[in-house]
Short mmCIF file of C-alpha atoms in Angstrom, two decimals:
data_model
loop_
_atom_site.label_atom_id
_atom_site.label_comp_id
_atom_site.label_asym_id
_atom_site.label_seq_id
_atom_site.Cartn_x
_atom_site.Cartn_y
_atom_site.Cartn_z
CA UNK A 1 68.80 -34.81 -69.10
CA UNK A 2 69.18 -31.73 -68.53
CA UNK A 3 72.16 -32.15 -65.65
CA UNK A 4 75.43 -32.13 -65.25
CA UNK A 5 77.84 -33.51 -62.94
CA UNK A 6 80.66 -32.66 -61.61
CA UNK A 7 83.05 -34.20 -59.38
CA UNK A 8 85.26 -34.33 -56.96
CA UNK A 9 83.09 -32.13 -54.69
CA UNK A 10 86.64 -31.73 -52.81
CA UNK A 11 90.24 -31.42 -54.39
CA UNK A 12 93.59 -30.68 -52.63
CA UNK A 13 96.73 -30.06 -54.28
CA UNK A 14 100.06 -29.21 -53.46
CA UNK A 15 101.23 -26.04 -54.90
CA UNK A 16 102.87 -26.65 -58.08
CA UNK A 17 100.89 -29.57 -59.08
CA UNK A 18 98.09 -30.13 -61.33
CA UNK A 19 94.40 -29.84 -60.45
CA UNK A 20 91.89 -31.71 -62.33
CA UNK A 21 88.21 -31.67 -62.43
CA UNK A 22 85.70 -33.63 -64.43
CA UNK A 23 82.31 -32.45 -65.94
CA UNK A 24 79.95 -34.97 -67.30
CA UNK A 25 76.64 -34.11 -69.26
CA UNK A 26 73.83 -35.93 -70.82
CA UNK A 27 72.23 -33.42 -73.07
CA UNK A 28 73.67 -33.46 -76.66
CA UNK A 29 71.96 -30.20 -77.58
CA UNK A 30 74.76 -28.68 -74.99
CA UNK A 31 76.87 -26.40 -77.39
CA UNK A 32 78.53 -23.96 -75.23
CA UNK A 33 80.70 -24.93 -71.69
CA UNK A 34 82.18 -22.58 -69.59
CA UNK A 35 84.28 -22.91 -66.00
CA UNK A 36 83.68 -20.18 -63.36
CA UNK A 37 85.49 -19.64 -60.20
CA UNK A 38 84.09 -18.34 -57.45
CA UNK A 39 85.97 -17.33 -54.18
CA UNK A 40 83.64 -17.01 -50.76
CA UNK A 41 81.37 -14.61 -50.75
CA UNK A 42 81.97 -12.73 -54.03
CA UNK A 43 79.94 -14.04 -57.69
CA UNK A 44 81.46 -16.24 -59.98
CA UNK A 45 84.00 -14.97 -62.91
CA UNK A 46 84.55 -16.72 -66.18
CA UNK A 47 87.34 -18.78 -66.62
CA UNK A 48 87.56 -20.39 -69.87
CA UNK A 49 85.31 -21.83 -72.13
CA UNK A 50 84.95 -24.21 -74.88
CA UNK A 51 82.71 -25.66 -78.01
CA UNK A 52 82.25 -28.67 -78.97
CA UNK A 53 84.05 -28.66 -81.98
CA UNK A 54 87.01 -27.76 -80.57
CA UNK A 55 88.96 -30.60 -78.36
CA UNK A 56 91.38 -28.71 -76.07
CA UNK A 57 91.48 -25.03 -75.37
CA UNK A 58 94.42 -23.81 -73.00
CA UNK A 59 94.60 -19.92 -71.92
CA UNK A 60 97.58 -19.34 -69.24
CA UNK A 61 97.57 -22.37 -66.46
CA UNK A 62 93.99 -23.71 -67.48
CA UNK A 63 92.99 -25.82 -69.93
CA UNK A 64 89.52 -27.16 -71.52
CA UNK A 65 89.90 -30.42 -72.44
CA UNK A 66 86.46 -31.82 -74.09
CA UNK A 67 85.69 -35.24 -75.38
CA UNK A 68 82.28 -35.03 -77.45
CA UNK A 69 81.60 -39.01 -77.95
CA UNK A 70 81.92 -39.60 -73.71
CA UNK A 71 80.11 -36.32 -73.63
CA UNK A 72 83.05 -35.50 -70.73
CA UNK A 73 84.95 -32.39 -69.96
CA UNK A 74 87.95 -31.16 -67.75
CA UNK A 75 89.17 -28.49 -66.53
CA UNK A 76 92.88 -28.69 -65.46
CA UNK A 77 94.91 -25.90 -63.47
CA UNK A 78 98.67 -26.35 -64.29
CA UNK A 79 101.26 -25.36 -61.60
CA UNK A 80 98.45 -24.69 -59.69
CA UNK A 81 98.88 -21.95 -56.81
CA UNK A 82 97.44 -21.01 -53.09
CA UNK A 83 95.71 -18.23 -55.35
CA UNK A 84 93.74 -21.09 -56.73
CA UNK A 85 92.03 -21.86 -53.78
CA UNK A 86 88.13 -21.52 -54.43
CA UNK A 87 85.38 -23.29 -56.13
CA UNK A 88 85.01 -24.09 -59.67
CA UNK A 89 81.65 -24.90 -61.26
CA UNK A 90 81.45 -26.19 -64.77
CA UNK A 91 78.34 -24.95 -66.36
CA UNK A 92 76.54 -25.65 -70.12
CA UNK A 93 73.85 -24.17 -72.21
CA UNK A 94 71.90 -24.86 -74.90
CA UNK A 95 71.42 -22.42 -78.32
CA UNK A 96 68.79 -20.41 -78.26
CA UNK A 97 67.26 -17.14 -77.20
CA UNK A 98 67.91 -17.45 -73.30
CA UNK A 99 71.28 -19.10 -73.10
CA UNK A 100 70.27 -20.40 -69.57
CA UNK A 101 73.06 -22.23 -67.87
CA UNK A 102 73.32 -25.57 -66.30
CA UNK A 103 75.34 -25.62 -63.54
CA UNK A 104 77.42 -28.39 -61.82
CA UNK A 105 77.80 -29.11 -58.13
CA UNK A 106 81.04 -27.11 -58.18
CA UNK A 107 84.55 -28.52 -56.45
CA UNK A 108 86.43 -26.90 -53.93
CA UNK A 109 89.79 -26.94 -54.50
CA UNK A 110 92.16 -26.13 -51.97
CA UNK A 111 95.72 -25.99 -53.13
CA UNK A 112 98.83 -26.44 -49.94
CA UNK A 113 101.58 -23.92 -50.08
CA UNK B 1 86.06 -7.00 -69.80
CA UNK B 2 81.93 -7.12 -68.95
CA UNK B 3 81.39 -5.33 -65.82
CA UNK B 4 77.79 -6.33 -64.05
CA UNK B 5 77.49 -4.36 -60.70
CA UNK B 6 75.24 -5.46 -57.60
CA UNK B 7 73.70 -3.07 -54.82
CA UNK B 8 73.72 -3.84 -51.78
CA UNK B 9 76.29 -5.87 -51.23
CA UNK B 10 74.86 -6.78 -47.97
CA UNK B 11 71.57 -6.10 -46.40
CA UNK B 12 70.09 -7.01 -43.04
CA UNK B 13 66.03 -6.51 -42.64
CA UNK B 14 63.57 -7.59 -40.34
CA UNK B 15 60.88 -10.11 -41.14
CA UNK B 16 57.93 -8.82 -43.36
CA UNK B 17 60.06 -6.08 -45.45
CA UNK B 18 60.58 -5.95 -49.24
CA UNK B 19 63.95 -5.82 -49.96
CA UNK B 20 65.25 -4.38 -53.40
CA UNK B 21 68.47 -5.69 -54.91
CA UNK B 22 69.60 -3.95 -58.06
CA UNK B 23 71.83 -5.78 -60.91
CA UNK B 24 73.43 -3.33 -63.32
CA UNK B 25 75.92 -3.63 -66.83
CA UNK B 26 78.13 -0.86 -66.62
CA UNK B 27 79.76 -1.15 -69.66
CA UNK B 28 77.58 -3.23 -72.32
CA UNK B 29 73.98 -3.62 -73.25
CA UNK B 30 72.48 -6.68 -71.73
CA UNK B 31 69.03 -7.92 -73.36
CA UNK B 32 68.95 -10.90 -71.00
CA UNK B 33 69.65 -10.70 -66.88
CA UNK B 34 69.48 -13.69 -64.76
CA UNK B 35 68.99 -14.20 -61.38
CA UNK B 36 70.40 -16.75 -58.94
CA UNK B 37 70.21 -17.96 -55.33
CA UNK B 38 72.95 -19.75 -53.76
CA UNK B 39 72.85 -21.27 -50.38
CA UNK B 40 76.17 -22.10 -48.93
CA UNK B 41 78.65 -24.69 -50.24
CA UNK B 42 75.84 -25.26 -53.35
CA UNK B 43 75.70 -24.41 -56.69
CA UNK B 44 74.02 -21.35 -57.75
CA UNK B 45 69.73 -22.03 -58.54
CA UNK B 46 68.55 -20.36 -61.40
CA UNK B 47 65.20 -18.30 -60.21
CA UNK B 48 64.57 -16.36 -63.80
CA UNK B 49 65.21 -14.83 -66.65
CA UNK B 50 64.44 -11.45 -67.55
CA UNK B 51 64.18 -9.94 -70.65
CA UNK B 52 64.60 -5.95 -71.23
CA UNK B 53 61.09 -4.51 -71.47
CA UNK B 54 59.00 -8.33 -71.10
CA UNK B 55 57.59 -10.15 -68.31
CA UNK B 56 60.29 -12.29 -66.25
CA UNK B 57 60.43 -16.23 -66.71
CA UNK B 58 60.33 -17.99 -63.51
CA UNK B 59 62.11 -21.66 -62.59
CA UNK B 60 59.35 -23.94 -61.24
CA UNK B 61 58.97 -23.70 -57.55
CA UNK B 62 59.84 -19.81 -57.44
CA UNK B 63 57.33 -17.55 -56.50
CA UNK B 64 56.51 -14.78 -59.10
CA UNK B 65 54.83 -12.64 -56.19
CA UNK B 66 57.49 -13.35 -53.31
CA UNK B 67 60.51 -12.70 -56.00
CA UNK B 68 59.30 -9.25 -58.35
CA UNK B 69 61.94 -8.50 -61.24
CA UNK B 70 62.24 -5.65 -63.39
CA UNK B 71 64.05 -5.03 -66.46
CA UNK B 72 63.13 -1.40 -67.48
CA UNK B 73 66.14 -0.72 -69.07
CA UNK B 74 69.21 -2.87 -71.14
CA UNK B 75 71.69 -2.13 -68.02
CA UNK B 76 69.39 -2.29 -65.23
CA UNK B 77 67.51 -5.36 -63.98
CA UNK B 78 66.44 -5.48 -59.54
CA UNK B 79 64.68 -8.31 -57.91
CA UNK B 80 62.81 -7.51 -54.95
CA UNK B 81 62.42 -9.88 -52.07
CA UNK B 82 58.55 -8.74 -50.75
CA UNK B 83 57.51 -9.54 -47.22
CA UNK B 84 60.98 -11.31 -46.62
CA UNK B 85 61.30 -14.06 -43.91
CA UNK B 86 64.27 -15.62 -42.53
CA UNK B 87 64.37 -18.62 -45.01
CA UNK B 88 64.66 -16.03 -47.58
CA UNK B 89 68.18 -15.19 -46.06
CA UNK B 90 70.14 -16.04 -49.09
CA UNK B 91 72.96 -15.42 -51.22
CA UNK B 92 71.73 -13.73 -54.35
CA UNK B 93 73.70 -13.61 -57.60
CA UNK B 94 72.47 -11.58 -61.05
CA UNK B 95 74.34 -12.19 -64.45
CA UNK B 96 74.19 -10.41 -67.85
CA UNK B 97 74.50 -11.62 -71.08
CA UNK B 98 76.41 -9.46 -73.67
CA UNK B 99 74.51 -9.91 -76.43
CA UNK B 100 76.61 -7.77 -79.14
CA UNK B 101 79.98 -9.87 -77.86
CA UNK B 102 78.24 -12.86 -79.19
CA UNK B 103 75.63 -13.90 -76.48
CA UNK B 104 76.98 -16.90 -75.04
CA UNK B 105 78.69 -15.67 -72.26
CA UNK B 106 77.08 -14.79 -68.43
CA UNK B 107 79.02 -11.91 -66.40
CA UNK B 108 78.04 -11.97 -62.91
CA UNK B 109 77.52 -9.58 -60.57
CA UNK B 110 79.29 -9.94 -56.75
CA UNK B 111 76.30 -10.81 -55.15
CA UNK B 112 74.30 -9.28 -52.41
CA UNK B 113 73.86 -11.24 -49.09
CA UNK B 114 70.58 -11.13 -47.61
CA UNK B 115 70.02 -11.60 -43.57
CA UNK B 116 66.18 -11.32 -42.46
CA UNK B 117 65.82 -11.21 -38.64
#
């Protein structure tokens, strides 16, 4: 109960296009879910993040989109660039004094020039 | 933004040395450090939670004497590998969480690669 998956494990896209990658969780307790990106070898920096009473939060070229009753989220990368390239893990945490996170099995997206 | 800081970055050692990798906030007090392990192409594995000035919290399945953390102060948090063997060659990740920014959010650190020979 306490996972959550993420998929595609792999992503391509041509540069300019839109990448999109799904989050799925099982826990309704969840009430905070961020997106990290992570390039090789460095740690993972905060992308965007979202609550669940909020449907859709966009900031730049990414956007949160969060459906609470298919207890689904997204993360999509608009006009997305060779910059892009890297791995993206969604992640979720419960309230509460340690704020632990959840991660999922991340996606590497590789975006074409 | 949240700055967390890592030393080393890298570290090579030979089998039965202790290893100590120091997480730090540089600009923001953080109550709560984590610390992660990451193999490559995974996800990043949650080993524990410390809180500033209390014992650490292990995940099941990590060893509390193989894995020693510290969090003397609220911008300084190190986990020391002791008697490190090659399967403890690793990719190890710390986060902070500002607690006076609201909480919710983990800043990591860059990570610091560990090789035992």
């Amino acid at each position: 109960q306490q996972q959550v998956k993420q998929s595609p494990q792999s992503l391509i896209v041509q540069k300019g296009g839109i990448s999109i990658i799904n989050c799925a969780y099982e826990n309704t307790a969840f009430d905070y879910f961020p997106w990290y990106q992570q390039f090789p070898g460095k740690g993972p920096a905060l992308l965007i993040a979202i609550r669940p009473d909020v449907s859709e939060k966009k900031e730049g070229r990414f956007t949160i989109s969060f459906n609470k009753s298919a207890k689904q989220f997204s993360l999509h990368i608009m006009d997305s660039q060779p910059g892009d390239s890297a791995t993206y893990f969604c992640a979720a945490s419960l309230s509460g004094s340690a704020r632990q996170l959840t991660f999922g099995s991340g996606t590497q997206l590789t975006v074409l020039p | 933004g949240a700055v967390v800081s890592q030393h080393p970055s890298r570290v090579i050692c030979k089998s039965g040395t202790s290893v100590k990798i120091e997480c730090r906030s540089l600009d923001f007090q953080a109550t709560t450090m984590f610390w992660y392990r990451q193999f490559p192409k995974q996800s990043l594995m949650l080993m524990a939670t410390s809180n500033e000035g209390s014992k650490a919290t292990y995940e099941q399945g990590v060893e509390k004497d193989k894995f020693l953390i510290n969090h003397a102060s609220l911008t300084l948090s190190t986990l020391t590998v002791t008697s490190a063997h090659p399967e403890d060659s690793s990719f190890y990740i710390c986060s902070a969480r500002d607690f006076e920014r609201g909480g919710d959010t983990q800043y990591f650190g860059p990570g610091t690669r560990l090789t035992v020979l």
